[in-house]
Amino acid sequence: MNLSHFGAMAVFALFVSVVFGLVTKNTPREQFRYGVFVFFSFVCVAIIVGWLMYPFPW
Amino acid sequence: MLNENSPNAPPETETAARELPRLNMGLTVAICCSCFVIPGLGHILMGRWIRGILLALAIGLMFLMGLSMQGELYSSDLNQAPLRLFGFFADAGIGLMYWLAEHARLGAGNMSARTYDYGTAYLWVCGLLNYLTVLDAFDIARGRKP
């Protein structure tokens, strides 16, 4: 499998958010909302940290 | 005698928590072991079909993708660098699939592959997530959550 870095990170975030949502919340609605929140948190934080590291060459 | 509507009646959530079914410790251990061996199986055995299937799909696919990205499965060899044992602990959390992959000589890892690091992280994290699902199954079996 040859995913890009972003693709691999997004798929990783998807799987982890599914499990976190199912394990930490009780009702389907809460699980869905929390899963979506975790997914977008993963992706946004990865993009922000990526840009913060961009100026540093090492 | 307490009426549901009386001011001294316990809160609704407390009443609901008391009514949750609770398995005995032997069954709970069996459920946790089955959940460890095959992700999601414990939930399915307790009747949580959708939750169990989703957990099995998420964790199983993550493991397969980790292998297909040429990630590395850490072995239990005690002669290796001590820190690698943490990797083994994480990988072994996936249960039966770890041992099957080890016996099939999958998960050797290819460091020159672009996706090696991601694949290895996938393999670690799916094992760690499975530990979480075992704890979740324990809580459900003991009546601590619905």
GROMACS .gro file of C-alpha atoms in nm:
model
  204
    1MET     CA    1   0.000   0.000   0.000
    2ASN     CA    2   0.138   0.336  -0.101
    3LEU     CA    3  -0.046   0.613   0.079
    4SER     CA    4   0.077   0.969   0.102
    5HIS     CA    5   0.174   1.100   0.445
    6PHE     CA    6  -0.148   1.297   0.468
    7GLY     CA    7  -0.355   1.000   0.355
    8ALA     CA    8  -0.192   0.769   0.607
    9MET     CA    9  -0.247   1.025   0.882
   10ALA     CA   10  -0.613   1.076   0.785
   11VAL     CA   11  -0.683   0.701   0.777
   12PHE     CA   12  -0.504   0.663   1.110
   13ALA     CA   13  -0.719   0.942   1.256
   14LEU     CA   14  -1.034   0.776   1.119
   15PHE     CA   15  -0.966   0.438   1.281
   16VAL     CA   16  -0.861   0.585   1.613
   17SER     CA   17  -1.159   0.820   1.627
   18VAL     CA   18  -1.399   0.531   1.558
   19VAL     CA   19  -1.258   0.333   1.849
   20PHE     CA   20  -1.237   0.634   2.083
   21GLY     CA   21  -1.595   0.729   2.003
   22LEU     CA   22  -1.726   0.378   2.064
   23VAL     CA   23  -1.530   0.320   2.381
   24THR     CA   24  -1.572   0.651   2.559
   25LYS     CA   25  -1.936   0.742   2.494
   26ASN     CA   26  -2.258   0.553   2.554
   27THR     CA   27  -2.526   0.662   2.310
   28PRO     CA   28  -2.486   0.641   1.930
   29ARG     CA   29  -2.534   1.017   1.894
   30GLU     CA   30  -2.265   1.096   2.151
   31GLN     CA   31  -2.033   0.839   1.994
   32PHE     CA   32  -2.074   0.989   1.649
   33ARG     CA   33  -2.024   1.346   1.769
   34TYR     CA   34  -1.717   1.258   1.974
   35GLY     CA   35  -1.571   1.049   1.690
   36VAL     CA   36  -1.608   1.340   1.447
   37PHE     CA   37  -1.453   1.575   1.704
   38VAL     CA   38  -1.153   1.344   1.759
   39PHE     CA   39  -1.104   1.294   1.385
   40PHE     CA   40  -1.097   1.664   1.305
   41SER     CA   41  -0.881   1.733   1.610
   42PHE     CA   42  -0.623   1.482   1.485
   43VAL     CA   43  -0.620   1.627   1.135
   44CYS     CA   44  -0.616   1.993   1.241
   45VAL     CA   45  -0.344   1.947   1.502
   46ALA     CA   46  -0.131   1.753   1.252
   47ILE     CA   47  -0.164   2.032   0.995
   48ILE     CA   48  -0.088   2.305   1.250
   49VAL     CA   49   0.214   2.122   1.391
   50GLY     CA   50   0.332   2.049   1.037
   51TRP     CA   51   0.327   2.419   0.948
   52LEU     CA   52   0.495   2.513   1.277
   53MET     CA   53   0.780   2.275   1.195
   54TYR     CA   54   0.805   2.394   0.834
   55PRO     CA   55   1.064   2.673   0.887
   56PHE     CA   56   1.305   2.444   1.071
   57PRO     CA   57   1.537   2.253   0.840
   58TRP     CA   58   1.650   1.996   1.098
   59MET     CA   59  -4.147   0.355   5.059
   60LEU     CA   60  -3.989   0.584   4.802
   61ASN     CA   61  -4.197   0.700   4.512
   62GLU     CA   62  -4.019   0.785   4.184
   63ASN     CA   63  -4.159   1.136   4.205
   64SER     CA   64  -4.082   1.194   4.571
   65PRO     CA   65  -3.803   1.439   4.654
   66ASN     CA   66  -3.604   1.165   4.831
   67ALA     CA   67  -3.603   0.932   4.532
   68PRO     CA   68  -3.255   0.866   4.389
   69PRO     CA   69  -3.169   1.054   4.068
   70GLU     CA   70  -3.277   0.888   3.745
   71THR     CA   71  -2.921   0.819   3.631
   72GLU     CA   72  -2.842   0.645   3.959
   73THR     CA   73  -3.146   0.422   3.925
   74ALA     CA   74  -3.056   0.338   3.567
   75ALA     CA   75  -2.698   0.256   3.667
   76ARG     CA   76  -2.824   0.009   3.926
   77GLU     CA   77  -3.036  -0.171   3.669
   78LEU     CA   78  -2.749  -0.250   3.434
   79PRO     CA   79  -2.699  -0.626   3.394
   80ARG     CA   80  -2.385  -0.757   3.555
   81LEU     CA   81  -2.200  -1.079   3.471
   82ASN     CA   82  -2.015  -1.284   3.729
   83MET     CA   83  -1.637  -1.263   3.743
   84GLY     CA   84  -1.577  -1.590   3.558
   85LEU     CA   85  -1.785  -1.481   3.262
   86THR     CA   86  -1.628  -1.137   3.273
   87VAL     CA   87  -1.280  -1.286   3.248
   88ALA     CA   88  -1.395  -1.507   2.959
   89ILE     CA   89  -1.543  -1.205   2.781
   90CYS     CA   90  -1.222  -1.005   2.830
   91CYS     CA   91  -1.007  -1.293   2.704
   92SER     CA   92  -1.223  -1.335   2.394
   93CYS     CA   93  -1.205  -0.961   2.332
   94PHE     CA   94  -0.827  -0.973   2.363
   95VAL     CA   95  -0.790  -1.269   2.127
   96ILE     CA   96  -1.028  -1.136   1.861
   97PRO     CA   97  -1.106  -0.762   1.877
   98GLY     CA   98  -1.477  -0.694   1.924
   99LEU     CA   99  -1.570  -1.056   1.997
  100GLY     CA  100  -1.641  -0.981   2.363
  101HIS     CA  101  -1.887  -0.709   2.269
  102ILE     CA  102  -2.058  -0.936   2.018
  103LEU     CA  103  -2.092  -1.211   2.279
  104MET     CA  104  -2.259  -0.961   2.512
  105GLY     CA  105  -2.508  -0.866   2.241
  106ARG     CA  106  -2.343  -0.537   2.142
  107TRP     CA  107  -2.336  -0.638   1.777
  108ILE     CA  108  -2.284  -0.304   1.612
  109ARG     CA  109  -2.021  -0.188   1.859
  110GLY     CA  110  -1.836  -0.519   1.831
  111ILE     CA  111  -1.842  -0.524   1.452
  112LEU     CA  112  -1.725  -0.164   1.425
  113LEU     CA  113  -1.442  -0.226   1.672
  114ALA     CA  114  -1.339  -0.543   1.488
  115LEU     CA  115  -1.343  -0.362   1.155
  116ALA     CA  116  -1.150  -0.058   1.275
  117ILE     CA  117  -0.883  -0.254   1.461
  118GLY     CA  118  -0.858  -0.538   1.209
  119LEU     CA  119  -0.829  -0.304   0.911
  120MET     CA  120  -0.571  -0.098   1.094
  121PHE     CA  121  -0.364  -0.411   1.154
  122LEU     CA  122  -0.389  -0.523   0.791
  123MET     CA  123  -0.300  -0.177   0.666
  124GLY     CA  124  -0.002  -0.166   0.900
  125LEU     CA  125   0.124  -0.491   0.753
  126SER     CA  126   0.061  -0.380   0.396
  127MET     CA  127   0.254  -0.057   0.463
  128GLN     CA  128   0.552  -0.280   0.546
  129GLY     CA  129   0.546  -0.190   0.913
  130GLU     CA  130   0.740  -0.396   1.163
  131LEU     CA  131   0.598  -0.633   1.422
  132TYR     CA  132   0.826  -0.646   1.725
  133SER     CA  133   0.916  -0.987   1.863
  134SER     CA  134   0.930  -1.100   2.224
  135ASP     CA  135   1.302  -1.180   2.200
  136LEU     CA  136   1.457  -1.083   2.534
  137ASN     CA  137   1.802  -1.039   2.378
  138GLN     CA  138   1.695  -0.738   2.176
  139ALA     CA  139   1.722  -0.376   2.291
  140PRO     CA  140   1.507  -0.338   2.606
  141LEU     CA  141   1.302  -0.050   2.465
  142ARG     CA  142   1.179  -0.276   2.186
  143LEU     CA  143   0.987  -0.473   2.446
  144PHE     CA  144   0.749  -0.177   2.472
  145GLY     CA  145   0.685  -0.219   2.100
  146PHE     CA  146   0.624  -0.588   2.155
  147PHE     CA  147   0.376  -0.507   2.433
  148ALA     CA  148   0.187  -0.274   2.200
  149ASP     CA  149   0.192  -0.516   1.907
  150ALA     CA  150   0.087  -0.815   2.116
  151GLY     CA  151  -0.231  -0.633   2.221
  152ILE     CA  152  -0.393  -0.732   1.892
  153GLY     CA  153  -0.408  -1.091   2.020
  154LEU     CA  154  -0.452  -1.380   1.777
  155MET     CA  155  -0.371  -1.175   1.468
  156TYR     CA  156  -0.027  -1.092   1.608
  157TRP     CA  157   0.062  -1.457   1.655
  158LEU     CA  158  -0.077  -1.553   1.315
  159ALA     CA  159   0.125  -1.279   1.147
  160GLU     CA  160   0.438  -1.380   1.337
  161HIS     CA  161   0.400  -1.744   1.234
  162ALA     CA  162   0.334  -1.643   0.875
  163ARG     CA  163   0.655  -1.436   0.892
  164LEU     CA  164   0.468  -1.118   0.809
  165GLY     CA  165   0.564  -0.790   0.968
  166ALA     CA  166   0.937  -0.815   0.906
  167GLY     CA  167   0.936  -0.443   0.821
  168ASN     CA  168   1.111  -0.268   0.535
  169MET     CA  169   1.289   0.042   0.660
  170SER     CA  170   1.348   0.171   0.309
  171ALA     CA  171   0.974   0.183   0.239
  172ARG     CA  172   0.820   0.529   0.259
  173THR     CA  173   0.534   0.402   0.472
  174TYR     CA  174   0.748   0.198   0.715
  175ASP     CA  175   0.706   0.443   1.005
  176TYR     CA  176   0.335   0.479   0.954
  177GLY     CA  177   0.291   0.105   0.918
  178THR     CA  178   0.478   0.040   1.241
  179ALA     CA  179   0.272   0.307   1.420
  180TYR     CA  180  -0.049   0.148   1.284
  181LEU     CA  181   0.057  -0.189   1.426
  182TRP     CA  182   0.144  -0.043   1.767
  183VAL     CA  183  -0.172   0.162   1.795
  184CYS     CA  184  -0.414  -0.110   1.687
  185GLY     CA  185  -0.273  -0.330   1.965
  186LEU     CA  186  -0.306  -0.049   2.219
  187LEU     CA  187  -0.661   0.024   2.103
  188ASN     CA  188  -0.746  -0.340   2.155
  189TYR     CA  189  -0.634  -0.310   2.519
  190LEU     CA  190  -0.885  -0.024   2.546
  191THR     CA  191  -1.163  -0.240   2.401
  192VAL     CA  192  -1.083  -0.512   2.656
  193LEU     CA  193  -1.127  -0.255   2.934
  194ASP     CA  194  -1.451  -0.139   2.772
  195ALA     CA  195  -1.578  -0.498   2.759
  196PHE     CA  196  -1.485  -0.537   3.127
  197ASP     CA  197  -1.685  -0.227   3.221
  198ILE     CA  198  -1.988  -0.346   3.026
  199ALA     CA  199  -1.969  -0.696   3.172
  200ARG     CA  200  -1.949  -0.559   3.526
  201GLY     CA  201  -2.247  -0.330   3.470
  202ARG     CA  202  -2.050  -0.007   3.494
  203LYS     CA  203  -2.166   0.123   3.156
  204PRO     CA  204  -2.450   0.044   2.918
   0.00000   0.00000   0.00000
